């Protein structure tokens, strides 16, 4: 059976550890240069070195994003940074720009993945990157299964990576200037304001103040807000097409999103490897439990049309469960230390999300609030606090606790 990589986002060290703990084979993350996610935290050189060592000790890989489209003044620091990445053992870099590609080739022996930002949609471009020395191409999202199969057939010696879950951009593989024009925040510097998610109306020049809604016709929508990609129900067909890596989008998302998505896709991949793949309704239920904008198969079966767009009534984010706490550790007295992420109250029924197996439920007892001036018993805990609880179910470090939303 061909080895297939499950690749997860890691916006910071906590997300990295969560992704790998819940079953990812590798993570992708940004350092201090060219990382395309201005608000995700990213890693200092020292943090990066430690993160790579931590992942390698567990047999996992770390890819570094160098996927901005830089201007002249941004290139000066790049050669030294590329040498640093090689020295700390990065497993590869993700590159969109041909100039950055050249620097990486000249300064290191690092494997290069060509980013989805390079918009590779045909086998000739994939073969050209291979001939220039790339190790992998991250195919553009705007591709069908049949097109992916043809690329695999025509370029059998090139690794192919595809996105299977997460936000879809209204522009071709992220090439959008809308945010830059409206807010001054550059999407190709990782600072997108997601202007495509806003609600818009049309105003005719000679009718000021008369706002007309943007509507759809039988050909589809003419505005920008795409549903999220979700490919778990047909993951076997993507794997059968011969891809090497399945990528989850979301370096800006929290650990609940990362852990829950990785768990679902890990189970789906393992079932495919065992020759027992069959879509499980529970997978979609689990993915819907994290923040999403409703789901679409993207371009895998052709152009999504209006079914791939959020309409006026579905502009919001949705989720069915709220992440409330992470299990930090088991204490010597048998209780558990929890890091609170959203307000939680004694008596609520909570669900335990572990890396493997079915979720379990328990009723939250009274908590002991940890404080510098002494611990106190409390019935409610707020975000960014720590509490101790006695629990009737067995918890493990990194387990996540959530509750149902009304």
Short mmCIF file of N, CA, C and O in Angstrom, two decimals, residues 1-122:
data_model
loop_
_atom_site.label_atom_id
_atom_site.label_comp_id
_atom_site.label_asym_id
_atom_site.label_seq_id
_atom_site.Cartn_x
_atom_site.Cartn_y
_atom_site.Cartn_z
N UNK A 1 0.85 -1.20 0.00
CA UNK A 1 0.00 0.00 0.00
C UNK A 1 0.88 1.24 0.00
O UNK A 1 1.82 1.36 0.78
N UNK A 2 0.58 2.17 -0.87
CA UNK A 2 1.34 3.41 -0.98
C UNK A 2 1.24 4.23 0.30
O UNK A 2 0.18 4.32 0.92
N UNK A 3 2.35 4.81 0.72
CA UNK A 3 2.35 5.68 1.89
C UNK A 3 1.70 7.01 1.53
O UNK A 3 2.05 7.63 0.52
N UNK A 4 0.74 7.43 2.34
CA UNK A 4 0.05 8.70 2.12
C UNK A 4 0.23 9.56 3.36
O UNK A 4 0.06 9.09 4.49
N UNK A 5 0.57 10.81 3.15
CA UNK A 5 0.83 11.73 4.24
C UNK A 5 -0.41 12.56 4.56
O UNK A 5 -1.06 13.08 3.67
N UNK A 6 -0.72 12.66 5.85
CA UNK A 6 -1.75 13.59 6.33
C UNK A 6 -1.04 14.82 6.87
O UNK A 6 -0.32 14.73 7.86
N UNK A 7 -1.24 15.96 6.21
CA UNK A 7 -0.50 17.19 6.48
C UNK A 7 -1.43 18.22 7.11
O UNK A 7 -2.47 18.56 6.54
N UNK A 8 -1.07 18.71 8.28
CA UNK A 8 -1.94 19.60 9.05
C UNK A 8 -1.29 20.95 9.29
O UNK A 8 -0.07 21.08 9.31
N UNK A 9 -2.11 21.98 9.52
CA UNK A 9 -1.57 23.32 9.78
C UNK A 9 -1.08 23.47 11.21
O UNK A 9 -1.63 22.87 12.13
N UNK A 10 -0.05 24.29 11.39
CA UNK A 10 0.48 24.55 12.73
C UNK A 10 0.85 26.02 12.84
O UNK A 10 1.97 26.41 12.51
N UNK A 11 -0.10 26.83 13.32
CA UNK A 11 0.16 28.27 13.45
C UNK A 11 1.04 28.62 14.62
O UNK A 11 1.61 29.71 14.67
N UNK A 12 1.16 27.72 15.60
CA UNK A 12 2.06 27.92 16.74
C UNK A 12 2.40 26.55 17.31
O UNK A 12 1.94 25.52 16.82
N UNK A 13 3.20 26.53 18.39
CA UNK A 13 3.68 25.27 18.93
C UNK A 13 2.54 24.42 19.49
O UNK A 13 2.54 23.18 19.33
N UNK A 14 1.56 25.04 20.13
CA UNK A 14 0.45 24.28 20.66
C UNK A 14 -0.32 23.59 19.54
O UNK A 14 -0.73 22.42 19.66
N UNK A 15 -0.53 24.28 18.43
CA UNK A 15 -1.23 23.68 17.29
C UNK A 15 -0.40 22.55 16.68
O UNK A 15 -0.95 21.53 16.26
N UNK A 16 0.90 22.74 16.62
CA UNK A 16 1.78 21.70 16.09
C UNK A 16 1.65 20.42 16.93
O UNK A 16 1.44 19.32 16.40
N UNK A 17 1.75 20.57 18.24
CA UNK A 17 1.67 19.39 19.11
C UNK A 17 0.29 18.75 19.04
O UNK A 17 0.16 17.52 19.06
N UNK A 18 -0.75 19.57 18.95
CA UNK A 18 -2.11 19.04 18.83
C UNK A 18 -2.25 18.23 17.54
O UNK A 18 -2.78 17.11 17.55
N UNK A 19 -1.81 18.79 16.43
CA UNK A 19 -1.94 18.13 15.13
C UNK A 19 -1.25 16.77 15.14
O UNK A 19 -1.81 15.76 14.69
N UNK A 20 -0.04 16.73 15.64
CA UNK A 20 0.71 15.48 15.64
C UNK A 20 0.14 14.49 16.64
O UNK A 20 0.10 13.28 16.40
N UNK A 21 -0.32 14.98 17.78
CA UNK A 21 -0.91 14.11 18.79
C UNK A 21 -2.19 13.46 18.29
O UNK A 21 -2.48 12.29 18.61
N UNK A 22 -2.96 14.17 17.47
CA UNK A 22 -4.22 13.64 16.97
C UNK A 22 -4.08 12.83 15.68
O UNK A 22 -5.07 12.36 15.15
N UNK A 23 -2.86 12.69 15.17
CA UNK A 23 -2.66 11.74 14.09
C UNK A 23 -2.08 12.26 12.80
O UNK A 23 -1.99 11.50 11.82
N UNK A 24 -1.68 13.51 12.71
CA UNK A 24 -1.05 14.01 11.49
C UNK A 24 0.33 13.39 11.32
O UNK A 24 1.03 13.11 12.30
N UNK A 25 0.73 13.17 10.08
CA UNK A 25 2.07 12.68 9.78
C UNK A 25 3.08 13.82 9.68
O UNK A 25 4.28 13.60 9.84
N UNK A 26 2.58 15.01 9.39
CA UNK A 26 3.45 16.16 9.18
C UNK A 26 2.66 17.43 9.40
O UNK A 26 1.42 17.43 9.37
N UNK A 27 3.38 18.52 9.61
CA UNK A 27 2.74 19.84 9.75
C UNK A 27 3.45 20.83 8.84
O UNK A 27 4.61 20.62 8.45
N UNK A 28 2.74 21.89 8.49
CA UNK A 28 3.37 23.00 7.78
C UNK A 28 3.18 24.26 8.61
O UNK A 28 2.14 24.46 9.24
N UNK A 29 4.20 25.09 8.64
CA UNK A 29 4.19 26.25 9.52
C UNK A 29 5.07 27.36 8.95
O UNK A 29 5.88 27.13 8.05
N UNK A 30 4.89 28.55 9.51
CA UNK A 30 5.66 29.71 9.07
C UNK A 30 6.70 30.11 10.10
O UNK A 30 6.48 30.02 11.31
N UNK A 31 7.85 30.56 9.60
CA UNK A 31 8.88 31.12 10.45
C UNK A 31 8.84 32.64 10.38
O UNK A 31 7.78 33.24 10.24
N UNK A 32 10.00 33.25 10.42
CA UNK A 32 10.02 34.72 10.48
C UNK A 32 10.03 35.38 9.10
O UNK A 32 9.91 36.60 9.01
N UNK A 33 10.16 34.62 8.01
CA UNK A 33 10.20 35.21 6.68
C UNK A 33 9.23 34.50 5.75
O UNK A 33 9.07 33.28 5.82
N UNK A 34 8.59 35.26 4.86
CA UNK A 34 7.87 34.72 3.70
C UNK A 34 6.83 33.67 4.05
O UNK A 34 6.64 32.70 3.32
N UNK A 35 6.09 33.84 5.15
CA UNK A 35 5.28 32.74 5.66
C UNK A 35 3.82 32.79 5.24
O UNK A 35 3.08 31.85 5.49
N UNK A 36 3.32 33.87 4.67
CA UNK A 36 1.97 33.99 4.14
C UNK A 36 0.86 33.87 5.19
O UNK A 36 -0.27 33.61 4.85
N UNK A 37 1.17 34.05 6.46
CA UNK A 37 0.14 34.09 7.49
C UNK A 37 0.56 35.10 8.55
O UNK A 37 1.14 34.74 9.56
N UNK A 38 0.25 36.36 8.30
CA UNK A 38 0.74 37.42 9.18
C UNK A 38 0.20 37.32 10.59
O UNK A 38 0.83 37.73 11.54
N UNK A 39 -1.00 36.75 10.76
CA UNK A 39 -1.63 36.73 12.07
C UNK A 39 -1.64 35.40 12.77
O UNK A 39 -2.35 35.22 13.74
N UNK A 40 -0.84 34.42 12.31
CA UNK A 40 -0.95 33.08 12.88
C UNK A 40 0.03 32.82 14.01
O UNK A 40 0.12 31.71 14.51
N UNK A 41 0.80 33.82 14.43
CA UNK A 41 1.78 33.61 15.48
C UNK A 41 3.15 33.35 14.90
O UNK A 41 4.11 34.08 15.13
N UNK A 42 3.25 32.27 14.09
CA UNK A 42 4.49 31.89 13.46
C UNK A 42 5.58 31.58 14.49
O UNK A 42 5.38 31.70 15.68
N UNK A 43 6.75 31.18 14.02
CA UNK A 43 7.79 30.66 14.88
C UNK A 43 9.06 31.51 14.77
O UNK A 43 9.52 31.80 13.66
N UNK A 44 9.64 31.84 15.92
CA UNK A 44 10.97 32.43 15.92
C UNK A 44 11.97 31.35 15.54
O UNK A 44 11.65 30.15 15.51
N UNK A 45 13.22 31.74 15.29
CA UNK A 45 14.23 30.75 14.94
C UNK A 45 14.40 29.73 16.05
O UNK A 45 14.51 28.52 15.80
N UNK A 46 14.44 30.19 17.28
CA UNK A 46 14.61 29.27 18.42
C UNK A 46 13.41 28.33 18.54
O UNK A 46 13.57 27.12 18.76
N UNK A 47 12.20 28.88 18.40
CA UNK A 47 11.00 28.05 18.48
C UNK A 47 10.96 27.03 17.35
O UNK A 47 10.56 25.88 17.54
N UNK A 48 11.39 27.47 16.18
CA UNK A 48 11.39 26.58 15.01
C UNK A 48 12.33 25.40 15.22
O UNK A 48 11.98 24.24 14.95
N UNK A 49 13.51 25.68 15.71
CA UNK A 49 14.48 24.63 15.96
C UNK A 49 13.94 23.61 16.96
O UNK A 49 14.03 22.39 16.76
N UNK A 50 13.32 24.12 18.04
CA UNK A 50 12.76 23.23 19.06
C UNK A 50 11.58 22.43 18.53
O UNK A 50 11.42 21.24 18.85
N UNK A 51 10.73 23.07 17.71
CA UNK A 51 9.56 22.39 17.16
C UNK A 51 9.96 21.25 16.23
O UNK A 51 9.37 20.16 16.26
N UNK A 52 10.96 21.50 15.39
CA UNK A 52 11.41 20.45 14.47
C UNK A 52 12.00 19.27 15.25
O UNK A 52 11.72 18.11 14.94
N UNK A 53 12.79 19.57 16.28
CA UNK A 53 13.37 18.50 17.09
C UNK A 53 12.27 17.70 17.78
O UNK A 53 12.34 16.46 17.86
N UNK A 54 11.25 18.38 18.30
CA UNK A 54 10.14 17.71 18.98
C UNK A 54 9.40 16.79 18.01
O UNK A 54 9.07 15.65 18.36
N UNK A 55 9.14 17.28 16.80
CA UNK A 55 8.43 16.47 15.81
C UNK A 55 9.26 15.27 15.36
O UNK A 55 8.76 14.14 15.26
N UNK A 56 10.55 15.50 15.10
CA UNK A 56 11.41 14.43 14.62
C UNK A 56 11.56 13.32 15.66
O UNK A 56 11.67 12.13 15.31
N UNK A 57 11.55 13.69 16.94
CA UNK A 57 11.65 12.70 18.00
C UNK A 57 10.46 11.75 18.00
O UNK A 57 10.52 10.66 18.57
N UNK A 58 9.38 12.17 17.34
CA UNK A 58 8.16 11.36 17.26
C UNK A 58 7.92 10.82 15.85
O UNK A 58 6.82 10.36 15.55
N UNK A 59 8.94 10.91 15.01
CA UNK A 59 8.84 10.37 13.67
C UNK A 59 7.98 11.19 12.73
O UNK A 59 7.48 10.66 11.72
N UNK A 60 7.79 12.46 13.00
CA UNK A 60 6.94 13.33 12.19
C UNK A 60 7.79 14.34 11.41
O UNK A 60 8.95 14.60 11.75
N UNK A 61 7.17 14.94 10.39
CA UNK A 61 7.87 15.90 9.53
C UNK A 61 7.35 17.32 9.71
O UNK A 61 6.19 17.52 10.10
N UNK A 62 8.22 18.28 9.38
CA UNK A 62 7.86 19.70 9.47
C UNK A 62 8.29 20.39 8.18
O UNK A 62 9.47 20.36 7.80
N UNK A 63 7.31 20.99 7.50
CA UNK A 63 7.58 21.77 6.29
C UNK A 63 7.42 23.26 6.61
O UNK A 63 6.49 23.66 7.31
N UNK A 64 8.30 24.06 6.07
CA UNK A 64 8.31 25.50 6.34
C UNK A 64 7.75 26.25 5.13
O UNK A 64 8.18 26.02 3.99
N UNK A 65 6.82 27.16 5.38
CA UNK A 65 6.23 27.94 4.29
C UNK A 65 7.11 29.13 3.94
O UNK A 65 7.43 29.96 4.79
N UNK A 66 7.50 29.21 2.69
CA UNK A 66 8.19 30.38 2.12
C UNK A 66 7.39 30.82 0.90
O UNK A 66 7.93 31.06 -0.18
N UNK A 67 6.08 30.94 1.05
CA UNK A 67 5.20 31.01 -0.12
C UNK A 67 4.61 32.39 -0.40
O UNK A 67 3.61 32.49 -1.11
N UNK A 68 5.20 33.45 0.13
CA UNK A 68 4.80 34.77 -0.33
C UNK A 68 5.40 35.05 -1.72
O UNK A 68 6.31 34.35 -2.17
N UNK A 69 4.90 36.09 -2.36
CA UNK A 69 5.48 36.58 -3.62
C UNK A 69 6.26 37.84 -3.25
O UNK A 69 5.72 38.93 -3.17
N UNK A 70 7.56 37.72 -2.99
CA UNK A 70 8.32 38.84 -2.41
C UNK A 70 8.70 39.90 -3.44
O UNK A 70 8.80 39.63 -4.64
N UNK A 71 8.91 41.11 -2.94
CA UNK A 71 9.49 42.20 -3.73
C UNK A 71 11.00 42.22 -3.50
O UNK A 71 11.53 41.51 -2.64
N UNK A 72 11.69 43.04 -4.25
CA UNK A 72 13.16 43.06 -4.20
C UNK A 72 13.70 43.19 -2.79
O UNK A 72 14.62 42.46 -2.38
N UNK A 73 13.16 44.14 -2.03
CA UNK A 73 13.69 44.42 -0.70
C UNK A 73 13.49 43.31 0.31
O UNK A 73 14.08 43.34 1.40
N UNK A 74 12.68 42.32 -0.04
CA UNK A 74 12.41 41.22 0.90
C UNK A 74 13.33 40.02 0.67
O UNK A 74 13.23 39.03 1.40
N UNK A 75 14.23 40.12 -0.30
CA UNK A 75 15.07 38.98 -0.65
C UNK A 75 16.39 38.93 0.10
O UNK A 75 17.03 37.89 0.18
N UNK A 76 16.81 40.06 0.68
CA UNK A 76 18.16 40.14 1.24
C UNK A 76 18.41 39.12 2.34
O UNK A 76 19.50 38.54 2.44
N UNK A 77 17.43 38.91 3.20
CA UNK A 77 17.63 38.00 4.34
C UNK A 77 17.40 36.53 3.98
O UNK A 77 17.70 35.64 4.77
N UNK A 78 16.88 36.28 2.80
CA UNK A 78 16.42 34.94 2.47
C UNK A 78 17.54 33.90 2.38
O UNK A 78 17.37 32.79 2.91
N UNK A 79 18.69 34.17 1.75
CA UNK A 79 19.72 33.13 1.66
C UNK A 79 20.16 32.60 3.02
O UNK A 79 20.24 31.38 3.22
N UNK A 80 20.43 33.50 3.95
CA UNK A 80 20.86 33.07 5.29
C UNK A 80 19.75 32.30 5.99
O UNK A 80 20.00 31.32 6.72
N UNK A 81 18.51 32.71 5.77
CA UNK A 81 17.39 32.04 6.42
C UNK A 81 17.21 30.62 5.87
O UNK A 81 16.95 29.68 6.63
N UNK A 82 17.37 30.46 4.57
CA UNK A 82 17.28 29.14 3.97
C UNK A 82 18.37 28.22 4.52
O UNK A 82 18.11 27.04 4.84
N UNK A 83 19.57 28.73 4.67
CA UNK A 83 20.65 27.91 5.25
C UNK A 83 20.32 27.54 6.69
O UNK A 83 20.60 26.41 7.13
N UNK A 84 19.72 28.47 7.42
CA UNK A 84 19.31 28.17 8.79
C UNK A 84 18.28 27.04 8.82
O UNK A 84 18.38 26.11 9.63
N UNK A 85 17.30 27.11 7.94
CA UNK A 85 16.26 26.07 7.91
C UNK A 85 16.86 24.70 7.65
O UNK A 85 16.46 23.71 8.27
N UNK A 86 17.84 24.64 6.76
CA UNK A 86 18.49 23.36 6.51
C UNK A 86 19.27 22.90 7.72
O UNK A 86 19.26 21.70 8.06
N UNK A 87 19.91 23.82 8.40
CA UNK A 87 20.75 23.45 9.55
C UNK A 87 19.94 22.89 10.71
O UNK A 87 20.46 22.09 11.50
N UNK A 88 18.68 23.32 10.86
CA UNK A 88 17.86 22.82 11.97
C UNK A 88 17.02 21.62 11.57
O UNK A 88 16.21 21.13 12.37
N UNK A 89 17.18 21.14 10.35
CA UNK A 89 16.56 19.89 9.95
C UNK A 89 15.17 19.98 9.37
O UNK A 89 14.43 18.98 9.40
N UNK A 90 14.78 21.13 8.83
CA UNK A 90 13.47 21.22 8.17
C UNK A 90 13.36 20.14 7.10
O UNK A 90 14.32 19.83 6.39
N UNK A 91 12.19 19.54 7.00
CA UNK A 91 11.99 18.46 6.04
C UNK A 91 11.70 18.95 4.63
O UNK A 91 11.64 18.14 3.70
N UNK A 92 11.52 20.25 4.49
CA UNK A 92 11.27 20.83 3.18
C UNK A 92 10.69 22.21 3.32
O UNK A 92 10.33 22.65 4.44
N UNK A 93 10.60 22.92 2.21
CA UNK A 93 10.00 24.25 2.20
C UNK A 93 8.91 24.28 1.13
O UNK A 93 8.95 23.52 0.15
N UNK A 94 7.94 25.16 1.34
CA UNK A 94 6.83 25.34 0.41
C UNK A 94 7.01 26.70 -0.25
O UNK A 94 7.02 27.73 0.44
N UNK A 95 7.15 26.73 -1.56
CA UNK A 95 7.56 27.92 -2.31
C UNK A 95 6.57 28.20 -3.43
O UNK A 95 6.11 27.27 -4.11
N UNK A 96 6.25 29.48 -3.63
CA UNK A 96 5.37 29.87 -4.73
C UNK A 96 6.10 30.64 -5.82
O UNK A 96 5.74 30.56 -7.00
N UNK A 97 7.13 31.38 -5.45
CA UNK A 97 7.79 32.31 -6.35
C UNK A 97 9.04 31.68 -6.96
O UNK A 97 9.82 31.01 -6.27
N UNK A 98 9.25 31.91 -8.25
CA UNK A 98 10.39 31.32 -8.94
C UNK A 98 11.71 31.84 -8.39
O UNK A 98 12.71 31.11 -8.31
N UNK A 99 11.75 33.13 -7.99
CA UNK A 99 12.97 33.68 -7.40
C UNK A 99 13.31 33.04 -6.08
O UNK A 99 14.48 32.71 -5.80
N UNK A 100 12.31 32.83 -5.24
CA UNK A 100 12.53 32.13 -3.96
C UNK A 100 12.98 30.70 -4.23
O UNK A 100 13.88 30.17 -3.57
N UNK A 101 12.36 30.07 -5.21
CA UNK A 101 12.76 28.71 -5.61
C UNK A 101 14.25 28.67 -5.95
O UNK A 101 14.99 27.77 -5.51
N UNK A 102 14.71 29.66 -6.71
CA UNK A 102 16.12 29.71 -7.11
C UNK A 102 17.03 29.87 -5.90
O UNK A 102 18.09 29.23 -5.81
N UNK A 103 16.63 30.73 -4.95
CA UNK A 103 17.45 30.93 -3.74
C UNK A 103 17.57 29.62 -2.96
O UNK A 103 18.66 29.24 -2.50
N UNK A 104 16.45 28.92 -2.78
CA UNK A 104 16.48 27.66 -2.04
C UNK A 104 17.39 26.65 -2.73
O UNK A 104 18.19 25.95 -2.07
N UNK A 105 17.33 26.57 -4.04
CA UNK A 105 18.16 25.62 -4.78
C UNK A 105 19.64 25.99 -4.68
O UNK A 105 20.50 25.10 -4.58
N UNK A 106 19.93 27.29 -4.70
CA UNK A 106 21.33 27.73 -4.65
C UNK A 106 21.95 27.59 -3.26
O UNK A 106 23.14 27.33 -3.13
N UNK A 107 21.14 27.78 -2.23
CA UNK A 107 21.67 27.87 -0.88
C UNK A 107 21.53 26.61 -0.05
O UNK A 107 22.05 26.53 1.06
N UNK A 108 20.78 25.61 -0.55
CA UNK A 108 20.52 24.44 0.29
C UNK A 108 20.19 23.22 -0.56
O UNK A 108 20.02 23.31 -1.78
N UNK A 109 20.07 22.10 0.12
CA UNK A 109 19.57 20.89 -0.51
C UNK A 109 18.17 20.55 -0.04
O UNK A 109 17.75 19.39 -0.14
N UNK A 110 17.45 21.54 0.48
CA UNK A 110 16.12 21.30 1.02
C UNK A 110 15.15 20.85 -0.06
O UNK A 110 15.11 21.44 -1.15
N UNK A 111 14.33 19.85 0.21
CA UNK A 111 13.26 19.50 -0.73
C UNK A 111 12.28 20.66 -0.87
O UNK A 111 11.97 21.34 0.11
N UNK A 112 11.79 20.88 -2.07
CA UNK A 112 10.90 22.00 -2.35
C UNK A 112 9.54 21.51 -2.80
O UNK A 112 9.43 20.75 -3.76
N UNK A 113 8.52 21.96 -2.09
CA UNK A 113 7.14 21.78 -2.54
C UNK A 113 6.69 23.07 -3.20
O UNK A 113 6.86 24.15 -2.61
N UNK A 114 6.14 22.98 -4.39
CA UNK A 114 5.66 24.17 -5.09
C UNK A 114 4.24 24.46 -4.60
O UNK A 114 3.34 23.64 -4.73
N UNK A 115 4.04 25.63 -4.04
CA UNK A 115 2.80 26.00 -3.37
C UNK A 115 1.60 26.04 -4.30
O UNK A 115 1.72 26.26 -5.50
N UNK A 116 0.42 25.88 -3.71
CA UNK A 116 -0.82 26.08 -4.47
C UNK A 116 -0.91 27.50 -5.01
O UNK A 116 -1.61 27.75 -5.99
N UNK A 117 -0.18 28.44 -4.41
CA UNK A 117 -0.15 29.82 -4.90
C UNK A 117 0.43 29.91 -6.31
O UNK A 117 0.20 30.88 -7.01
N UNK A 118 1.17 28.89 -6.74
CA UNK A 118 1.73 28.89 -8.09
C UNK A 118 0.72 28.45 -9.14
O UNK A 118 1.02 28.46 -10.34
N UNK A 119 -0.47 28.03 -8.69
CA UNK A 119 -1.59 27.72 -9.60
C UNK A 119 -1.25 26.67 -10.65
O UNK A 119 -1.48 26.86 -11.84
N UNK A 120 -0.76 25.54 -10.21
CA UNK A 120 -0.48 24.45 -11.15
C UNK A 120 -1.74 23.65 -11.42
O UNK A 120 -2.28 22.99 -10.53
N UNK A 121 -2.21 23.69 -12.66
CA UNK A 121 -3.45 23.01 -13.04
C UNK A 121 -3.27 22.07 -14.22
O UNK A 121 -4.25 21.54 -14.74
N UNK A 122 -2.02 21.82 -14.65
CA UNK A 122 -1.83 20.93 -15.80
C UNK A 122 -0.52 20.16 -15.66
O UNK A 122 0.39 20.57 -14.93
#
